[in-house]
PDB file of C-alpha atoms and ligand atoms in Angstrom:
ATOM      1  CA  UNK A 113     105.793  61.714  99.174  1.00  0.00           C
ATOM      2  CA  UNK A 114     107.901  64.319  96.659  1.00  0.00           C
ATOM      3  CA  UNK A 115     107.405  67.573  97.971  1.00  0.00           C
ATOM      4  CA  UNK A 116     107.701  70.425  95.071  1.00  0.00           C
ATOM      5  CA  UNK A 117     109.730  73.549  96.356  1.00  0.00           C
ATOM      6  CA  UNK A 118     107.495  76.575  96.270  1.00  0.00           C
ATOM      7  CA  UNK A 119     109.936  79.406  95.281  1.00  0.00           C
ATOM      8  CA  UNK A 120     108.096  82.103  96.569  1.00  0.00           C
ATOM      9  CA  UNK A 121     108.008  80.537 100.127  1.00  0.00           C
ATOM     10  CA  UNK A 122     111.639  79.392 100.121  1.00  0.00           C
ATOM     11  CA  UNK A 123     112.560  83.416  99.284  1.00  0.00           C
ATOM     12  CA  UNK A 124     111.231  84.370 102.681  1.00  0.00           C
ATOM     13  CA  UNK A 125     111.907  81.436 104.794  1.00  0.00           C
ATOM     14  CA  UNK A 126     115.727  82.230 103.853  1.00  0.00           C
ATOM     15  CA  UNK A 127     117.417  84.033 106.340  1.00  0.00           C
ATOM     16  CA  UNK A 128     115.480  85.886 109.020  1.00  0.00           C
ATOM     17  CA  UNK A 129     113.315  88.647 108.125  1.00  0.00           C
ATOM     18  CA  UNK A 130     112.657  89.826 111.586  1.00  0.00           C
ATOM     19  CA  UNK A 131     115.956  91.163 111.225  1.00  0.00           C
ATOM     20  CA  UNK A 132     115.205  93.800 108.785  1.00  0.00           C
ATOM     21  CA  UNK A 133     111.824  94.402 110.679  1.00  0.00           C
ATOM     22  CA  UNK A 134     113.241  95.250 113.832  1.00  0.00           C
ATOM     23  CA  UNK A 135     114.481  98.491 112.044  1.00  0.00           C
ATOM     24  CA  UNK A 136     110.341  99.179 110.370  1.00  0.00           C
ATOM     25  CA  UNK A 137     108.184  99.001 114.012  1.00  0.00           C
ATOM     26  CA  UNK A 138     107.989 102.644 114.094  1.00  0.00           C
ATOM     27  CA  UNK A 139     106.621 102.968 110.917  1.00  0.00           C
ATOM     28  CA  UNK A 140     104.083 100.044 110.967  1.00  0.00           C
ATOM     29  CA  UNK A 141     102.520 101.086 113.985  1.00  0.00           C
ATOM     30  CA  UNK A 142     102.065 104.667 112.401  1.00  0.00           C
ATOM     31  CA  UNK A 143     100.837 103.600 109.600  1.00  0.00           C
ATOM     32  CA  UNK A 144      98.396 101.234 111.471  1.00  0.00           C
ATOM     33  CA  UNK A 145      97.355 104.236 113.652  1.00  0.00           C
ATOM     34  CA  UNK A 146      96.301 106.277 110.295  1.00  0.00           C
ATOM     35  CA  UNK A 147      94.153 103.415 109.082  1.00  0.00           C
ATOM     36  CA  UNK A 148      91.461 104.259 111.467  1.00  0.00           C
ATOM     37  CA  UNK A 149      91.565 100.747 113.373  1.00  0.00           C
ATOM     38  CA  UNK A 150      88.841 100.387 115.726  1.00  0.00           C
ATOM     39  CA  UNK A 151      88.271  98.104 118.449  1.00  0.00           C
ATOM     40  CA  UNK A 152      86.186  94.642 117.564  1.00  0.00           C
ATOM     41  CA  UNK A 153      87.136  95.863 113.796  1.00  0.00           C
ATOM     42  CA  UNK A 154      88.025  92.046 111.560  1.00  0.00           C
ATOM     43  CA  UNK A 155      91.451  92.787 110.393  1.00  0.00           C
ATOM     44  CA  UNK A 156      93.487  90.853 108.214  1.00  0.00           C
ATOM     45  CA  UNK A 157      97.356  91.377 107.437  1.00  0.00           C
ATOM     46  CA  UNK A 158      98.061  89.644 104.223  1.00  0.00           C
ATOM     47  CA  UNK A 159     101.925  89.027 104.348  1.00  0.00           C
ATOM     48  CA  UNK A 160     102.389  89.869 107.902  1.00  0.00           C
ATOM     49  CA  UNK A 161     105.687  88.866 108.632  1.00  0.00           C
ATOM     50  CA  UNK A 162     106.329  88.753 111.831  1.00  0.00           C
ATOM     51  CA  UNK A 163     103.626  91.229 112.788  1.00  0.00           C
ATOM     52  CA  UNK A 164     104.499  94.728 112.203  1.00  0.00           C
ATOM     53  CA  UNK A 165     101.228  95.932 111.714  1.00  0.00           C
ATOM     54  CA  UNK A 166      99.124  93.176 112.725  1.00  0.00           C
ATOM     55  CA  UNK A 167     100.560  93.638 116.095  1.00  0.00           C
ATOM     56  CA  UNK A 168      99.843  97.325 116.635  1.00  0.00           C
ATOM     57  CA  UNK A 169      96.259  97.036 115.111  1.00  0.00           C
ATOM     58  CA  UNK A 170      95.711  94.048 117.660  1.00  0.00           C
ATOM     59  CA  UNK A 171      96.789  96.660 120.467  1.00  0.00           C
ATOM     60  CA  UNK A 172      94.279  99.275 119.163  1.00  0.00           C
ATOM     61  CA  UNK A 173      91.591  96.385 119.852  1.00  0.00           C
ATOM     62  CA  UNK A 174      90.892  95.122 116.748  1.00  0.00           C
ATOM     63  CA  UNK A 175      90.661  90.929 116.027  1.00  0.00           C
ATOM     64  CA  UNK A 176      93.478  90.347 114.003  1.00  0.00           C
ATOM     65  CA  UNK A 177      94.344  87.774 111.669  1.00  0.00           C
ATOM     66  CA  UNK A 178      97.817  87.644 110.217  1.00  0.00           C
ATOM     67  CA  UNK A 179      98.504  85.182 107.348  1.00  0.00           C
ATOM     68  CA  UNK A 180     101.800  84.864 105.767  1.00  0.00           C
ATOM     69  CA  UNK A 181     103.516  82.097 103.422  1.00  0.00           C
ATOM     70  CA  UNK A 182     106.961  82.072 105.498  1.00  0.00           C
ATOM     71  CA  UNK A 183     106.584  79.592 107.962  1.00  0.00           C
ATOM     72  CA  UNK A 184     109.326  80.686 110.564  1.00  0.00           C
ATOM     73  CA  UNK A 185     107.870  84.451 110.159  1.00  0.00           C
ATOM     74  CA  UNK A 186     104.427  82.863 111.284  1.00  0.00           C
ATOM     75  CA  UNK A 187     106.313  81.467 114.385  1.00  0.00           C
ATOM     76  CA  UNK A 188     107.667  84.471 114.892  1.00  0.00           C
ATOM     77  CA  UNK A 189     105.166  86.761 114.811  1.00  0.00           C
ATOM     78  CA  UNK A 190     103.073  84.028 117.048  1.00  0.00           C
ATOM     79  CA  UNK A 191     105.844  84.723 119.908  1.00  0.00           C
ATOM     80  CA  UNK A 192     105.996  88.317 119.434  1.00  0.00           C
ATOM     81  CA  UNK A 193     101.805  88.373 120.325  1.00  0.00           C
ATOM     82  CA  UNK A 194     102.316  86.030 123.363  1.00  0.00           C
ATOM     83  CA  UNK A 195     104.939  88.068 124.617  1.00  0.00           C
ATOM     84  CA  UNK A 196     102.699  90.762 124.527  1.00  0.00           C
ATOM     85  CA  UNK A 197      99.579  88.715 125.876  1.00  0.00           C
ATOM     86  CA  UNK A 198      97.725  89.526 122.749  1.00  0.00           C
ATOM     87  CA  UNK A 199      95.048  87.427 122.340  1.00  0.00           C
ATOM     88  CA  UNK A 200      92.757  88.810 119.852  1.00  0.00           C
ATOM     89  CA  UNK A 201      95.865  88.537 117.483  1.00  0.00           C
ATOM     90  CA  UNK A 202      96.144  84.859 115.319  1.00  0.00           C
ATOM     91  CA  UNK A 203      98.607  83.760 112.738  1.00  0.00           C
ATOM     92  CA  UNK A 204      98.186  81.516 110.322  1.00  0.00           C
ATOM     93  CA  UNK A 205     100.594  80.181 106.995  1.00  0.00           C
ATOM     94  CA  UNK A 206      98.842  80.800 103.630  1.00  0.00           C
ATOM     95  CA  UNK A 207      99.138  82.234 100.468  1.00  0.00           C
ATOM     96  CA  UNK A 208      97.697  85.766  99.015  1.00  0.00           C
ATOM     97  CA  UNK A 209      97.210  84.481  95.624  1.00  0.00           C
ATOM     98  CA  UNK A 210      94.649  81.584  97.055  1.00  0.00           C
ATOM     99  CA  UNK A 211      93.078  82.299 100.469  1.00  0.00           C
ATOM    100  CA  UNK A 212      91.224  79.280 100.139  1.00  0.00           C
ATOM    101  CA  UNK A 213      90.620  78.703 104.008  1.00  0.00           C
ATOM    102  CA  UNK A 214      89.015  81.981 104.263  1.00  0.00           C
ATOM    103  CA  UNK A 215      85.122  83.081 103.572  1.00  0.00           C
ATOM    104  CA  UNK A 216      83.770  85.689 101.838  1.00  0.00           C
ATOM    105  CA  UNK A 217      83.239  88.907 102.871  1.00  0.00           C
ATOM    106  CA  UNK A 218      84.721  88.482 106.161  1.00  0.00           C
ATOM    107  CA  UNK A 219      86.897  91.422 106.705  1.00  0.00           C
ATOM    108  CA  UNK A 220      86.228  95.464 107.603  1.00  0.00           C
ATOM    109  CA  UNK A 221      90.104  96.182 106.870  1.00  0.00           C
ATOM    110  CA  UNK A 222      92.656  93.719 104.794  1.00  0.00           C
ATOM    111  CA  UNK A 223      96.343  95.405 105.134  1.00  0.00           C
ATOM    112  CA  UNK A 224      99.145  94.491 103.253  1.00  0.00           C
ATOM    113  CA  UNK A 225     102.093  96.409 103.548  1.00  0.00           C
ATOM    114  CA  UNK A 226     105.070  95.033 101.185  1.00  0.00           C
ATOM    115  CA  UNK A 227     103.902  91.779 101.433  1.00  0.00           C
ATOM    116  CA  UNK A 228     101.122  90.934  98.959  1.00  0.00           C
ATOM    117  CA  UNK A 229     103.128  92.373  96.510  1.00  0.00           C
ATOM    118  CA  UNK A 230     105.497  89.552  96.646  1.00  0.00           C
ATOM    119  CA  UNK A 231     102.856  86.874  95.536  1.00  0.00           C
ATOM    120  CA  UNK A 232     102.957  85.630  92.184  1.00  0.00           C
ATOM    121  CA  UNK A 233      99.844  85.919  90.335  1.00  0.00           C
ATOM    122  CA  UNK A 234      99.065  89.270  91.045  1.00  0.00           C
ATOM    123  CA  UNK A 235      95.328  89.417  89.562  1.00  0.00           C
ATOM    124  CA  UNK A 236      94.209  86.296  91.856  1.00  0.00           C
ATOM    125  CA  UNK A 237      95.884  88.069  94.677  1.00  0.00           C
ATOM    126  CA  UNK A 238      93.461  91.260  93.705  1.00  0.00           C
ATOM    127  CA  UNK A 239      90.583  89.099  93.433  1.00  0.00           C
ATOM    128  CA  UNK A 240      91.359  87.198  97.128  1.00  0.00           C
ATOM    129  CA  UNK A 241      91.953  90.542  98.807  1.00  0.00           C
ATOM    130  CA  UNK A 242      88.594  91.721  97.453  1.00  0.00           C
ATOM    131  CA  UNK A 243      86.499  88.313  98.050  1.00  0.00           C
ATOM    132  CA  UNK A 244      87.229  88.469 101.941  1.00  0.00           C
ATOM    133  CA  UNK A 245      86.753  91.924 102.499  1.00  0.00           C
ATOM    134  CA  UNK A 246      83.097  92.580 103.349  1.00  0.00           C
ATOM    135  CA  UNK A 247      80.953  95.181 101.511  1.00  0.00           C
ATOM    136  CA  UNK A 248      81.780  99.003 103.015  1.00  0.00           C
ATOM    137  CA  UNK A 249      85.673  97.711 104.112  1.00  0.00           C
ATOM    138  CA  UNK A 250      88.393  98.490 102.916  1.00  0.00           C
ATOM    139  CA  UNK A 251      91.707  97.234 101.554  1.00  0.00           C
ATOM    140  CA  UNK A 252      95.048  99.408 102.457  1.00  0.00           C
ATOM    141  CA  UNK A 253      97.850  97.815 100.328  1.00  0.00           C
ATOM    142  CA  UNK A 254     101.831  99.776 100.835  1.00  0.00           C
ATOM    143  CA  UNK A 255     103.762  98.923  97.951  1.00  0.00           C
ATOM    144  CA  UNK A 256     107.384  99.583  96.933  1.00  0.00           C
ATOM    145  CA  UNK A 257     107.561 101.645  93.605  1.00  0.00           C
ATOM    146  CA  UNK A 258     109.880 100.281  90.165  1.00  0.00           C
ATOM    147  CA  UNK A 259     112.357 102.802  89.203  1.00  0.00           C
ATOM    148  CA  UNK A 260     112.406 105.225  92.967  1.00  0.00           C
ATOM    149  CA  UNK A 261     115.270 106.952  93.880  1.00  0.00           C
ATOM    150  CA  UNK A 262     114.823 105.534  97.318  1.00  0.00           C
ATOM    151  CA  UNK A 263     116.244 102.676  99.371  1.00  0.00           C
ATOM    152  CA  UNK A 264     114.438  99.376  98.543  1.00  0.00           C
ATOM    153  CA  UNK A 265     113.915 100.145  94.520  1.00  0.00           C
ATOM    154  CA  UNK A 266     117.613 100.923  94.494  1.00  0.00           C
ATOM    155  CA  UNK A 267     118.657  98.075  96.650  1.00  0.00           C
ATOM    156  CA  UNK A 268     116.436  95.799  93.378  1.00  0.00           C
ATOM    157  CA  UNK A 269     118.296  97.670  91.054  1.00  0.00           C
ATOM    158  CA  UNK A 270     121.675  97.519  91.977  1.00  0.00           C
ATOM    159  CA  UNK A 271     121.023  93.751  93.587  1.00  0.00           C
ATOM    160  CA  UNK A 272     119.618  92.845  89.650  1.00  0.00           C
ATOM    161  CA  UNK A 273     122.905  94.192  88.148  1.00  0.00           C
ATOM    162  CA  UNK A 274     124.231  91.033  89.697  1.00  0.00           C
ATOM    163  CA  UNK A 275     121.880  88.533  89.476  1.00  0.00           C
ATOM    164  CA  UNK A 276     120.440  85.969  86.360  1.00  0.00           C
ATOM    165  CA  UNK A 277     117.758  87.487  84.347  1.00  0.00           C
ATOM    166  CA  UNK A 278     114.313  86.329  85.993  1.00  0.00           C
ATOM    167  CA  UNK A 279     112.359  83.521  84.518  1.00  0.00           C
ATOM    168  CA  UNK A 280     110.608  84.266  81.731  1.00  0.00           C
ATOM    169  CA  UNK A 281     106.605  85.174  82.500  1.00  0.00           C
ATOM    170  CA  UNK A 282     108.060  86.755  85.830  1.00  0.00           C
ATOM    171  CA  UNK A 283     106.154  89.629  86.804  1.00  0.00           C
ATOM    172  CA  UNK A 284     108.074  92.071  89.017  1.00  0.00           C
ATOM    173  CA  UNK A 285     106.286  92.622  92.163  1.00  0.00           C
ATOM    174  CA  UNK A 286     107.270  96.184  92.048  1.00  0.00           C
ATOM    175  CA  UNK A 287     104.471  96.238  89.370  1.00  0.00           C
ATOM    176  CA  UNK A 288     102.297  96.390  92.354  1.00  0.00           C
ATOM    177  CA  UNK A 289     103.806 100.262  92.775  1.00  0.00           C
ATOM    178  CA  UNK A 290     102.338 101.304  89.417  1.00  0.00           C
ATOM    179  CA  UNK A 291      98.949 102.638  89.115  1.00  0.00           C
ATOM    180  CA  UNK A 292      97.772 101.765  86.357  1.00  0.00           C
ATOM    181  CA  UNK A 293      98.336  98.398  87.007  1.00  0.00           C
ATOM    182  CA  UNK A 294      97.115  98.356  90.422  1.00  0.00           C
ATOM    183  CA  UNK A 295      93.731  99.531  88.747  1.00  0.00           C
ATOM    184  CA  UNK A 296      93.862  96.907  86.172  1.00  0.00           C
ATOM    185  CA  UNK A 297      94.248  94.025  89.129  1.00  0.00           C
ATOM    186  CA  UNK A 298      91.324  95.315  90.887  1.00  0.00           C
ATOM    187  CA  UNK A 299      89.626  96.404  88.008  1.00  0.00           C
ATOM    188  CA  UNK A 300      89.497  92.733  87.002  1.00  0.00           C
ATOM    189  CA  UNK A 301      88.082  91.520  90.307  1.00  0.00           C
ATOM    190  CA  UNK A 302      85.078  93.882  90.078  1.00  0.00           C
ATOM    191  CA  UNK A 303      86.669  97.268  91.610  1.00  0.00           C
ATOM    192  CA  UNK A 304      86.013 100.706  89.070  1.00  0.00           C
ATOM    193  CA  UNK A 305      88.659 103.129  89.969  1.00  0.00           C
ATOM    194  CA  UNK A 306      86.684 105.629  91.577  1.00  0.00           C
ATOM    195  CA  UNK A 307      86.845 103.210  94.313  1.00  0.00           C
ATOM    196  CA  UNK A 308      90.583 103.348  94.306  1.00  0.00           C
ATOM    197  CA  UNK A 309      92.877 106.003  95.713  1.00  0.00           C
ATOM    198  CA  UNK A 310      96.829 106.676  95.888  1.00  0.00           C
ATOM    199  CA  UNK A 311      99.253 108.188  97.984  1.00  0.00           C
ATOM    200  CA  UNK A 312     102.878 108.817  98.060  1.00  0.00           C
ATOM    201  CA  UNK A 313     103.923 107.514 102.120  1.00  0.00           C
ATOM    202  CA  UNK A 314     107.494 106.924 103.555  1.00  0.00           C
ATOM    203  CA  UNK A 315     108.324 104.022 105.640  1.00  0.00           C
ATOM    204  CA  UNK A 316     111.862 104.635 107.833  1.00  0.00           C
ATOM    205  CA  UNK A 317     114.306 102.275 108.234  1.00  0.00           C
ATOM    206  CA  UNK A 318     115.677 103.252 111.791  1.00  0.00           C
ATOM    207  CA  UNK A 319     119.000 100.889 112.357  1.00  0.00           C
ATOM    208  CA  UNK A 320     120.893 100.871 115.253  1.00  0.00           C
ATOM    209  CA  UNK A 321     124.326 100.917 113.678  1.00  0.00           C
ATOM    210  CA  UNK A 322     126.753 102.138 110.573  1.00  0.00           C
ATOM    211  CA  UNK A 323     125.311 101.915 106.869  1.00  0.00           C
ATOM    212  CA  UNK A 324     127.529  98.858 105.790  1.00  0.00           C
ATOM    213  CA  UNK A 325     126.539  97.221 109.357  1.00  0.00           C
ATOM    214  CA  UNK A 326     122.707  97.475 108.131  1.00  0.00           C
ATOM    215  CA  UNK A 327     124.009  96.352 104.506  1.00  0.00           C
ATOM    216  CA  UNK A 328     125.647  93.183 106.460  1.00  0.00           C
ATOM    217  CA  UNK A 329     122.055  92.391 107.763  1.00  0.00           C
ATOM    218  CA  UNK A 330     120.550  92.336 104.202  1.00  0.00           C
ATOM    219  CA  UNK A 331     123.199  90.008 103.223  1.00  0.00           C
ATOM    220  CA  UNK A 332     123.010  87.541 106.084  1.00  0.00           C
ATOM    221  CA  UNK A 333     119.192  87.785 106.658  1.00  0.00           C
ATOM    222  CA  UNK A 334     117.018  89.306 103.990  1.00  0.00           C
ATOM    223  CA  UNK A 335     115.931  86.722 101.196  1.00  0.00           C
ATOM    224  CA  UNK A 336     116.073  89.001  97.737  1.00  0.00           C
ATOM    225  CA  UNK A 337     119.445  90.373  98.857  1.00  0.00           C
ATOM    226  CA  UNK A 338     120.980  86.494  99.985  1.00  0.00           C
ATOM    227  CA  UNK A 339     119.887  85.243  97.011  1.00  0.00           C
ATOM    228  CA  UNK A 340     121.789  88.731  95.169  1.00  0.00           C
ATOM    229  CA  UNK A 341     124.665  87.864  97.137  1.00  0.00           C
ATOM    230  CA  UNK A 342     124.920  84.205  96.057  1.00  0.00           C
ATOM    231  CA  UNK A 343     124.906  84.970  92.953  1.00  0.00           C
ATOM    232  CA  UNK A 344     127.224  87.433  92.653  1.00  0.00           C
ATOM    233  CA  UNK A 345     129.665  85.334  94.604  1.00  0.00           C
ATOM    234  CA  UNK A 346     129.341  82.663  92.084  1.00  0.00           C
ATOM    235  CA  UNK A 347     131.083  85.305  89.698  1.00  0.00           C
ATOM    236  CA  UNK A 348     133.538  86.621  92.325  1.00  0.00           C
ATOM    237  CA  UNK A 349     131.664  89.904  92.764  1.00  0.00           C
ATOM    238  CA  UNK A 350     130.243  89.646  96.013  1.00  0.00           C
ATOM    239  CA  UNK A 351     132.682  92.640  97.330  1.00  0.00           C
ATOM    240  CA  UNK A 352     131.995  95.004  94.481  1.00  0.00           C
ATOM    241  CA  UNK A 353     128.021  94.167  95.558  1.00  0.00           C
ATOM    242  CA  UNK A 354     128.809  94.876  99.079  1.00  0.00           C
ATOM    243  CA  UNK A 355     130.735  98.421  98.045  1.00  0.00           C
ATOM    244  CA  UNK A 356     127.778  99.474  95.674  1.00  0.00           C
ATOM    245  CA  UNK A 357     124.894  99.079  98.546  1.00  0.00           C
ATOM    246  CA  UNK A 358     127.096 100.584 100.743  1.00  0.00           C
ATOM    247  CA  UNK A 359     127.627 103.698  98.939  1.00  0.00           C
ATOM    248  CA  UNK A 360     123.718 103.286  98.235  1.00  0.00           C
ATOM    249  CA  UNK A 361     123.158 102.857 102.146  1.00  0.00           C
ATOM    250  CA  UNK A 362     125.694 105.916 102.854  1.00  0.00           C
ATOM    251  CA  UNK A 363     123.952 108.259 100.282  1.00  0.00           C
ATOM    252  CA  UNK A 364     120.707 107.510 101.743  1.00  0.00           C
ATOM    253  CA  UNK A 365     121.240 107.982 105.468  1.00  0.00           C
ATOM    254  CA  UNK A 366     120.001 111.162 106.528  1.00  0.00           C
ATOM    255  CA  UNK A 367     121.088 110.970 110.509  1.00  0.00           C
ATOM    256  CA  UNK A 368     124.090 112.643 111.280  1.00  0.00           C
ATOM    257  CA  UNK A 369     124.482 110.823 114.322  1.00  0.00           C
ATOM    258  CA  UNK A 370     127.655 108.065 114.080  1.00  0.00           C
ATOM    259  CA  UNK A 371     127.211 104.859 114.335  1.00  0.00           C
ATOM    260  CA  UNK A 372     123.355 104.580 113.457  1.00  0.00           C
ATOM    261  CA  UNK A 373     121.494 104.629 110.352  1.00  0.00           C
ATOM    262  CA  UNK A 374     117.999 106.349 109.466  1.00  0.00           C
ATOM    263  CA  UNK A 375     117.049 105.868 105.508  1.00  0.00           C
ATOM    264  CA  UNK A 376     113.540 107.164 104.561  1.00  0.00           C
ATOM    265  CA  UNK A 377     111.619 105.222 101.919  1.00  0.00           C
ATOM    266  CA  UNK A 378     108.868 106.196  99.464  1.00  0.00           C
ATOM    267  CA  UNK A 379     105.911 103.832  98.874  1.00  0.00           C
ATOM    268  CA  UNK A 380     102.689 103.658  97.293  1.00  0.00           C
ATOM    269  CA  UNK A 381      99.729 103.591  99.862  1.00  0.00           C
ATOM    270  CA  UNK A 382      96.975 102.191  97.950  1.00  0.00           C
ATOM    271  CA  UNK A 383      93.007 102.519  99.575  1.00  0.00           C
ATOM    272  CA  UNK A 384      90.355 100.507  97.839  1.00  0.00           C
ATOM    273  CA  UNK A 385      86.937 100.969  99.096  1.00  0.00           C
ATOM    274  CA  UNK A 386      85.030  97.733  98.338  1.00  0.00           C
TER     275      UNK A 386
HETATM  276  C1  SAM B 208     109.104  92.570 103.166  1.00  0.00           C
HETATM  277  S1  SAM B 208     108.243  91.407 104.192  1.00  0.00           S
HETATM  278  C2  SAM B 208     107.151  92.298 104.812  1.00  0.00           C
HETATM  279  C3  SAM B 208     106.081  91.827 105.808  1.00  0.00           C
HETATM  280  C4  SAM B 208     105.604  92.583 106.519  1.00  0.00           C
HETATM  281  N1  SAM B 208     104.337  93.032 106.433  1.00  0.00           N
HETATM  282  C5  SAM B 208     105.925  93.985 107.082  1.00  0.00           C
HETATM  283  O1  SAM B 208     105.714  94.971 107.198  1.00  0.00           O
HETATM  284  O2  SAM B 208     107.134  93.683 107.870  1.00  0.00           O
HETATM  285  C6  SAM B 208     107.168  90.563 102.594  1.00  0.00           C
HETATM  286  C7  SAM B 208     106.209  89.316 103.442  1.00  0.00           C
HETATM  287  O3  SAM B 208     105.307  88.599 102.714  1.00  0.00           O
HETATM  288  C8  SAM B 208     105.460  87.442 102.509  1.00  0.00           C
HETATM  289  N2  SAM B 208     105.190  86.618 101.479  1.00  0.00           N
HETATM  290  C9  SAM B 208     105.497  86.719 100.351  1.00  0.00           C
HETATM  291  N3  SAM B 208     104.867  85.814  99.326  1.00  0.00           N
HETATM  292  C10 SAM B 208     104.021  85.907  99.723  1.00  0.00           C
HETATM  293  C11 SAM B 208     102.642  85.026  99.376  1.00  0.00           C
HETATM  294  N4  SAM B 208     102.144  84.541  98.517  1.00  0.00           N
HETATM  295  N5  SAM B 208     101.325  85.094 100.503  1.00  0.00           N
HETATM  296  C12 SAM B 208     101.748  85.403 101.559  1.00  0.00           C
HETATM  297  N6  SAM B 208     102.772  86.406 102.237  1.00  0.00           N
HETATM  298  C13 SAM B 208     103.979  86.528 101.238  1.00  0.00           C
HETATM  299  C14 SAM B 208     106.948  86.915 103.315  1.00  0.00           C
HETATM  300  O4  SAM B 208     107.103  85.851 103.556  1.00  0.00           O
HETATM  301  C15 SAM B 208     107.167  88.384 103.874  1.00  0.00           C
HETATM  302  O5  SAM B 208     106.716  88.203 105.730  1.00  0.00           O
END
């Protein structure tokens, strides 16, 4: 049987996102502490990666299901939950654009932190998130913001200067960081504007090495940056991309400590009352 390649899945299975996620654990935990997770609450973490937000939610006593398109990250999440003996935390492979394995009106809280924003077909994603949330429940999304001056949008901007143009019809994940698009997508899923609130929030990347070493981790382990380096290498421009990213990471680094990197990045926090 011929298997067709899902580029969205291949992108996130490339490398090892755990290397980057390790630098985001503190912010993941703070975010979960701020959303009012309680014992027994049914929580879906969509695009959960290796469990940066799923594990803290389970530690607070929620009944957590993490869904992610990348099989290596689902495995990594399971290993992390097992190591902590968290039996109230399950993980499965799935696509945020089509949650066919999940029943309607199941979850008290659907969390997706820089996860569902990367799925194709954003209108389907919004519809699916609303469908699996129970009436009276909430959806909380964390979305990077197009053209924001902080780290993640700037990595994307720099990388895109070295990459071929995206295929026709490609919808940038960063459009999830634009309020009007978010309202449109949830609007088509039956959610009124008044049910959606927006806030600017901050994630802090904390890396135990220099900014240049942190760039190297992105170039070796983070799928989107790996792809940018692959494209740059083909044009003999990999060193140039490395330098541009080092300049960016050094400029954004806020710690005076030598051999350490601490970079805050702004995101759009979206809360939907279903
Ligand atoms: C930037 S990572 C964030 C992971 C995690 N939420 C965290 O905070 O560490 C993006 C995640 O979204 C997942 N993802 C991308 N497209 C997806 C899709 N269509 N359905 C489900 N997960 C997806 C990736 O596999 C990856 O784990």
